[in-house]
PDB file of C-alpha atoms in Angstrom:
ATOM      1  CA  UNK A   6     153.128 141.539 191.209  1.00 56.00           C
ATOM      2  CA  UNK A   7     149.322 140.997 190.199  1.00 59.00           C
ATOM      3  CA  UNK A   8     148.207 137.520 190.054  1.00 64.00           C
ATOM      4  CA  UNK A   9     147.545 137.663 186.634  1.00 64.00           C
ATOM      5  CA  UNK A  10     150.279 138.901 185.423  1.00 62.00           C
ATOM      6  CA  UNK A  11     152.891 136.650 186.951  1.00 69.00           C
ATOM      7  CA  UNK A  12     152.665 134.390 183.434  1.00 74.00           C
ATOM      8  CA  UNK A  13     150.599 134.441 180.467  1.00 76.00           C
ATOM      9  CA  UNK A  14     148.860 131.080 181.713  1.00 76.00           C
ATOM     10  CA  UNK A  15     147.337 132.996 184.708  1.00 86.00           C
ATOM     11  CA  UNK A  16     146.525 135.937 182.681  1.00 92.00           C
ATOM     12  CA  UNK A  17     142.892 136.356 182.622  1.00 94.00           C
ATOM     13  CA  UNK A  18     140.916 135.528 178.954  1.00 94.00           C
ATOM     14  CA  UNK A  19     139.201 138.049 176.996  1.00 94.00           C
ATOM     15  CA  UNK A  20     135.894 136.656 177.994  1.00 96.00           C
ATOM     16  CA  UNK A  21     136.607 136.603 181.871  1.00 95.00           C
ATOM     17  CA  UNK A  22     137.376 140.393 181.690  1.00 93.00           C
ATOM     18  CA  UNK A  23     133.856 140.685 179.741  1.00 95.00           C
ATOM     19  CA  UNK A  24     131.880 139.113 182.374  1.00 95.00           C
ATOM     20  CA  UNK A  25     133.983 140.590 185.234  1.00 93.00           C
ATOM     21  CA  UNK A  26     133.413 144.312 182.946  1.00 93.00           C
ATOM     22  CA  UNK A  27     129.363 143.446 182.790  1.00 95.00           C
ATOM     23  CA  UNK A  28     129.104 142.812 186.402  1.00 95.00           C
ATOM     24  CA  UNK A  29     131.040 145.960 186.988  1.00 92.00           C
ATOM     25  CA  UNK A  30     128.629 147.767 184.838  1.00 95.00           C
ATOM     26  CA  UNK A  31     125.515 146.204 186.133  1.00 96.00           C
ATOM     27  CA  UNK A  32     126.671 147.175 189.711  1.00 96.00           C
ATOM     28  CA  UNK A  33     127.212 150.925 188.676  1.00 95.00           C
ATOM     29  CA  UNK A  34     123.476 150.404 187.650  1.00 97.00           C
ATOM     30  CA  UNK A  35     122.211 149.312 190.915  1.00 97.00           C
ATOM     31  CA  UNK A  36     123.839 152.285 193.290  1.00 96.00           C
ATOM     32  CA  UNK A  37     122.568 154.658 190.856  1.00 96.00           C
ATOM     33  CA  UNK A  38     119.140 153.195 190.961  1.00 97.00           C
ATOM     34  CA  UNK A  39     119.208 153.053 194.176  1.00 97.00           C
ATOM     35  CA  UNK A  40     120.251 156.751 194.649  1.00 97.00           C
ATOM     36  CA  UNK A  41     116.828 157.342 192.523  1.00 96.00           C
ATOM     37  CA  UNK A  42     114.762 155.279 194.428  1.00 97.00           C
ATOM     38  CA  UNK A  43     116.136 157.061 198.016  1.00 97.00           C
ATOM     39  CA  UNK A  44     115.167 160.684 196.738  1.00 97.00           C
ATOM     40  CA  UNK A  45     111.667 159.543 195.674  1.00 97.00           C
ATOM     41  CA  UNK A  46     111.152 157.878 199.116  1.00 97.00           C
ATOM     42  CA  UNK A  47     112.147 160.950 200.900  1.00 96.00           C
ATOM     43  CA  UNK A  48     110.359 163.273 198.551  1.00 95.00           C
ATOM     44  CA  UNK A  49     113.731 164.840 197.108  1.00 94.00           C
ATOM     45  CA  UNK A  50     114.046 165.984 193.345  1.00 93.00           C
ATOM     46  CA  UNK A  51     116.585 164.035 191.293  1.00 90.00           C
ATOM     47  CA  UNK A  52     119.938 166.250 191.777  1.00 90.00           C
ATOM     48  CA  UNK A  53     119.880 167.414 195.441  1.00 91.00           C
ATOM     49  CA  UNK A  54     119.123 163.426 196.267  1.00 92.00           C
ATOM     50  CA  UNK A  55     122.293 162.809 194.121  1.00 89.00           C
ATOM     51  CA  UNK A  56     124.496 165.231 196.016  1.00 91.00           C
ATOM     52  CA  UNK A  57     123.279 163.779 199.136  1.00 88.00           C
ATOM     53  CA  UNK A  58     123.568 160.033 198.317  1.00 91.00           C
ATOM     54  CA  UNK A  59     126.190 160.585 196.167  1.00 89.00           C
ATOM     55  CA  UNK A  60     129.031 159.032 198.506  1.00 88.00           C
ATOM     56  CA  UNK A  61     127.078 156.245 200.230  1.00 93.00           C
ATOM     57  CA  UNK A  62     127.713 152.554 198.811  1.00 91.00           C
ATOM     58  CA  UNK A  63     125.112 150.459 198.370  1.00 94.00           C
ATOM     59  CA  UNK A  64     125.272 148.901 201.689  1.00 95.00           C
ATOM     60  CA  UNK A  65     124.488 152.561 203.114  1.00 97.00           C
ATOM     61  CA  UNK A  66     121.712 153.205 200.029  1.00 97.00           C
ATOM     62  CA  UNK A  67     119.970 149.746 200.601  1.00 98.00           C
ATOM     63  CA  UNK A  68     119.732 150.811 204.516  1.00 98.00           C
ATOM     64  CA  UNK A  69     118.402 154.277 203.918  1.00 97.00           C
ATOM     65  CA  UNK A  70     116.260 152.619 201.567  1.00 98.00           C
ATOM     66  CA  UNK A  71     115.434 150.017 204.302  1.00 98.00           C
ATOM     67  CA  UNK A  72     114.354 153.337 206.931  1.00 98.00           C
ATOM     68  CA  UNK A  73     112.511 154.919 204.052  1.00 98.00           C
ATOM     69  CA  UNK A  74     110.423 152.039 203.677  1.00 98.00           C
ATOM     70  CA  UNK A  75     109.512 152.121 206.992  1.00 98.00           C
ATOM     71  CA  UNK A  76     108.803 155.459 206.843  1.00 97.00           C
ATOM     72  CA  UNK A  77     106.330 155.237 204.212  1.00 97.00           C
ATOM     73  CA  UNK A  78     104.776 152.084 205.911  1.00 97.00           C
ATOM     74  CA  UNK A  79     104.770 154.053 209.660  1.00 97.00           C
ATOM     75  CA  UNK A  80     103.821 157.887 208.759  1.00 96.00           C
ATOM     76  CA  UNK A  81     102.274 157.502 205.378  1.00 96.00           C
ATOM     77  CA  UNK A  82     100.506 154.094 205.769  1.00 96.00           C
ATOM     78  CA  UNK A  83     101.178 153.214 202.125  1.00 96.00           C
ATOM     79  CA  UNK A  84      98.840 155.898 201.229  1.00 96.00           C
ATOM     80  CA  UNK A  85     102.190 157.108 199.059  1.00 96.00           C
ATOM     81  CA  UNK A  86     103.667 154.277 198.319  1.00 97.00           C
ATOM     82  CA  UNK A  87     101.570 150.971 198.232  1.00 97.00           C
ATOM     83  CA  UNK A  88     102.046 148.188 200.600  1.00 97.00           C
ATOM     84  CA  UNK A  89     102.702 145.853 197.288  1.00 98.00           C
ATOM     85  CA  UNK A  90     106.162 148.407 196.250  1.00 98.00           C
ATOM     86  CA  UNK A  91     107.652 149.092 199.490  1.00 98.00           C
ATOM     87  CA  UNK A  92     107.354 145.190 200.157  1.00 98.00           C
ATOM     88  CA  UNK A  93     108.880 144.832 196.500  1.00 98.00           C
ATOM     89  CA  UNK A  94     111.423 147.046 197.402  1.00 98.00           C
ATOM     90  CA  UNK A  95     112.011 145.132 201.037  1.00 98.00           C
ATOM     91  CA  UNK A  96     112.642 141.698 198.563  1.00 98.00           C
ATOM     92  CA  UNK A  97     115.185 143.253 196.010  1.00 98.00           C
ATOM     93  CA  UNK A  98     117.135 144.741 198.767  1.00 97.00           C
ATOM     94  CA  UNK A  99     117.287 141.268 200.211  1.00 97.00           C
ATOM     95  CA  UNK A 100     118.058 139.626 197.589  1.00 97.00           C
ATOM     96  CA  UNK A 101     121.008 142.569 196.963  1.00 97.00           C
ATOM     97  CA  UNK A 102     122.420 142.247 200.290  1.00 96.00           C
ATOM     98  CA  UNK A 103     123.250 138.137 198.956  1.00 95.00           C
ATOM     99  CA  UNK A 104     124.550 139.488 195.619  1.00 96.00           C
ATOM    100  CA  UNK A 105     126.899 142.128 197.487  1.00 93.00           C
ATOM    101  CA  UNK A 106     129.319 139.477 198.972  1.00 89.00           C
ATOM    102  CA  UNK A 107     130.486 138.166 195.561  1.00 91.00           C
ATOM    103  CA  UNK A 108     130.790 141.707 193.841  1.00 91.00           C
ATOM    104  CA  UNK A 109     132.652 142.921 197.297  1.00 88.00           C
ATOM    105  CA  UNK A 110     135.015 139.670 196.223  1.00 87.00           C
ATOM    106  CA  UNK A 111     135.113 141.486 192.544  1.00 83.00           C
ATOM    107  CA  UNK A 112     136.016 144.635 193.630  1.00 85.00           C
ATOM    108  CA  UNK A 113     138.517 143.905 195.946  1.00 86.00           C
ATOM    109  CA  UNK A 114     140.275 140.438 195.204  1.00 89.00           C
ATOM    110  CA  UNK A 115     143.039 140.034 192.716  1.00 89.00           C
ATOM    111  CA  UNK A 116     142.004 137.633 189.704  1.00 91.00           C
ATOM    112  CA  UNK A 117     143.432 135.217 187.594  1.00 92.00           C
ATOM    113  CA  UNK A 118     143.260 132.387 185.686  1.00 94.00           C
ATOM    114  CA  UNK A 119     142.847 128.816 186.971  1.00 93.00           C
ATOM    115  CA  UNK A 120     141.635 127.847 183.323  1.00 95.00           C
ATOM    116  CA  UNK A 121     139.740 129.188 180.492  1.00 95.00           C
ATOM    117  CA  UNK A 122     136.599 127.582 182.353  1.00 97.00           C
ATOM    118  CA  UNK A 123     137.924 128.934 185.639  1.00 96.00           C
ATOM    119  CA  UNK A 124     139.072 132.143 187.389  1.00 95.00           C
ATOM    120  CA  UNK A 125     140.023 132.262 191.508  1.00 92.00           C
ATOM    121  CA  UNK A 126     140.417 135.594 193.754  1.00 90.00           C
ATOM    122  CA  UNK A 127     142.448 136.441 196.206  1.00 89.00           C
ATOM    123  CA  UNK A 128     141.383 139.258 199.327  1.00 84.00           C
ATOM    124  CA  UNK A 129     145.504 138.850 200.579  1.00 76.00           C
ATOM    125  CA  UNK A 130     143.761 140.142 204.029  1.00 69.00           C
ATOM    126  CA  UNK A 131     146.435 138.255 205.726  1.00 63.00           C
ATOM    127  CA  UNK A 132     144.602 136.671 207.638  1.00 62.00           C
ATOM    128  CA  UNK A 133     145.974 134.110 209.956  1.00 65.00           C
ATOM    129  CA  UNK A 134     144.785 130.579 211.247  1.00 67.00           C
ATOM    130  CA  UNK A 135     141.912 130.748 213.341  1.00 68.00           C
ATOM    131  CA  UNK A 136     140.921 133.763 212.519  1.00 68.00           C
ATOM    132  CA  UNK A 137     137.358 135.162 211.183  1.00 70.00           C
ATOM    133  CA  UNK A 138     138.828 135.985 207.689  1.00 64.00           C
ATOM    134  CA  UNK A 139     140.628 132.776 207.364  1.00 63.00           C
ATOM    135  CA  UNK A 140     138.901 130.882 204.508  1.00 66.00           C
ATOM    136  CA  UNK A 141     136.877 134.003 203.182  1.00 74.00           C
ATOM    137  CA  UNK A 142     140.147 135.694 201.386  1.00 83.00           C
ATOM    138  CA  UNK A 143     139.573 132.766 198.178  1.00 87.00           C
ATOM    139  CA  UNK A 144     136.965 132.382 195.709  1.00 90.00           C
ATOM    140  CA  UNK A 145     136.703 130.188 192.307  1.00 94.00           C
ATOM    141  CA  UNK A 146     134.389 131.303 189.648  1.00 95.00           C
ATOM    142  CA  UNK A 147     133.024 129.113 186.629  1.00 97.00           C
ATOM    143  CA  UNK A 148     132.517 130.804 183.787  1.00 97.00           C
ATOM    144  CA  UNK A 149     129.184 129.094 183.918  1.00 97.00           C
ATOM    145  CA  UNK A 150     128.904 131.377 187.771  1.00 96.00           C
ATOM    146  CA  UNK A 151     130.175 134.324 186.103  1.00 96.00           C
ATOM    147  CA  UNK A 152     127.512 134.370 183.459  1.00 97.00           C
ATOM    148  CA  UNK A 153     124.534 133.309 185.886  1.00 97.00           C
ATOM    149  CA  UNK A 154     125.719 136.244 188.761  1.00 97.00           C
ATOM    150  CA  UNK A 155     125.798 138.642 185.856  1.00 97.00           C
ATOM    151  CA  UNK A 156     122.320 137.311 184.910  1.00 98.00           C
ATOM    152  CA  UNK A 157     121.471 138.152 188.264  1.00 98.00           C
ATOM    153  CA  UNK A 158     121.992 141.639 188.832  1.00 97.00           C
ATOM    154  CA  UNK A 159     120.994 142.453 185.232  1.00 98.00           C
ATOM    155  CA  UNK A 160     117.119 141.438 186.615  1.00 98.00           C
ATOM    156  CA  UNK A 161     117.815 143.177 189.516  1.00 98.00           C
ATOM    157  CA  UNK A 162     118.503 146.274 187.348  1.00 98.00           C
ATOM    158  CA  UNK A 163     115.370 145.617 185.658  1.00 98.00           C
ATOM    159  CA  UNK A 164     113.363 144.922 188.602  1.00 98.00           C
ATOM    160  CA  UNK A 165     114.963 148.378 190.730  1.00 98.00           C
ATOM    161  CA  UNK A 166     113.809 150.455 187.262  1.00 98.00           C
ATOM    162  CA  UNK A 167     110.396 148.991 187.211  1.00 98.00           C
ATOM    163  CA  UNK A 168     110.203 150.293 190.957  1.00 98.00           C
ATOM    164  CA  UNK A 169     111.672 153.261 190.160  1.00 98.00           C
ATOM    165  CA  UNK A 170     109.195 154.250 187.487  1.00 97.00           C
ATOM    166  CA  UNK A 171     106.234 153.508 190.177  1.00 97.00           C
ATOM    167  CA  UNK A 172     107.373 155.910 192.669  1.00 97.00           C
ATOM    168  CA  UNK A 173     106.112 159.519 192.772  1.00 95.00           C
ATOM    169  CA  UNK A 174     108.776 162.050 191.387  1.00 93.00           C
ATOM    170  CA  UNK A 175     109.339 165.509 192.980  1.00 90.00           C
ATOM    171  CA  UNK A 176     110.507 168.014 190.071  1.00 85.00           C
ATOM    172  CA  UNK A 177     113.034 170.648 190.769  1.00 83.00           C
ATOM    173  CA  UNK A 178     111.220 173.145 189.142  1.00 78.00           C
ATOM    174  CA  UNK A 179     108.486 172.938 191.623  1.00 66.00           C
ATOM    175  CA  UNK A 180     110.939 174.103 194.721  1.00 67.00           C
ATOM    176  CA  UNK A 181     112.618 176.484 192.150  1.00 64.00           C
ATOM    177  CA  UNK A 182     109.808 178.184 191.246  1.00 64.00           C
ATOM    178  CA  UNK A 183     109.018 179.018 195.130  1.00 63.00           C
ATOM    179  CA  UNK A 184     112.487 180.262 195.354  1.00 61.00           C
ATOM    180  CA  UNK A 185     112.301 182.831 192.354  1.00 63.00           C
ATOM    181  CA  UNK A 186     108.652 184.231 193.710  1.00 59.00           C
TER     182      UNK A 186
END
């Protein structure tokens, strides 16, 4: 049986499933962002980049990301992309790769209630004593956390769509009109 539903003093509160929903939410945000930003690095209008990136995670997005960069710094010399973006994008991808542990724990721990200040997870990896998982299948959350982690990747939203918007776009209708002539 789930955690939280073994009594109604583990069951989570309305406001823990709000922040655990708005993290959710703001992490749908980022891998689509980051779907964006990978097609304008590698030149690629909007849908086809979609189909391509469509099944990576954003561990797999930030490293494509990571190799476009390079790229752009390598072949183009920034003369694309400026030195000042890519290195902007280098930073938020950093600072994602810190903020992808705890929504990992998120996505795959079961929740509940320790209080109405508190919530723990649970990865039930079984891992044993010893082992390299031991002691990384728990987690306790504040509500306090909750709020500031959600803070977090809502400016890391904002920050990937600023970046976004400075990147040159390719438009479909450029390649399609080459196909119809």
């Amino acid at each position: 049986m789930p955690l939280n539903h073994t009594s109604k003093y583990s069951e989570l509160t309305e406001e823990h499933f709000s922040l655990i929903g708005k993290v959710v939410v703001e992490w749908s945000n980022v891998e689509f962002i980051l779907g964006s930003i990978l097609s304008r690095l590698l030149f690629t209008p909007e849908f086809p980049g979609r189909v391509f990136s469509s099944g990576m995670g954003a561990m797999k997005l930030q490293r494509a990301i990571d190799e476009a960069v390079e790229l752009h710094k390598l072949r183009y010399r920034t003369e694309i992309v400026s030195e000042e973006i890519l290195a902007e994008i280098t930073s938020i991808n950093k600072k994602l790769t810190k903020l992808r542990k705890t929504r990992n724990q998120f996505a795959h721990f079961c929740w509940a209630r320790s209080n109405d200040d508190e919530i723990f997870g649970v990865g039930f990896s079984s891992a044993t004593a010893g082992s390299k998982r031991e002691g990384k299948d728990f987690i306790t959350l504040k509500v306090i956390e909750l709020k500031d982690f959600y803070s977090q990747l809502y400016e890391v939203v904002d920050d990937l769509s600023k970046v976004l918007e400075s990147l040159p776009e390719m438009e479909e209708d450029r390649i399609s009109t080459k196909l119809t002539k």
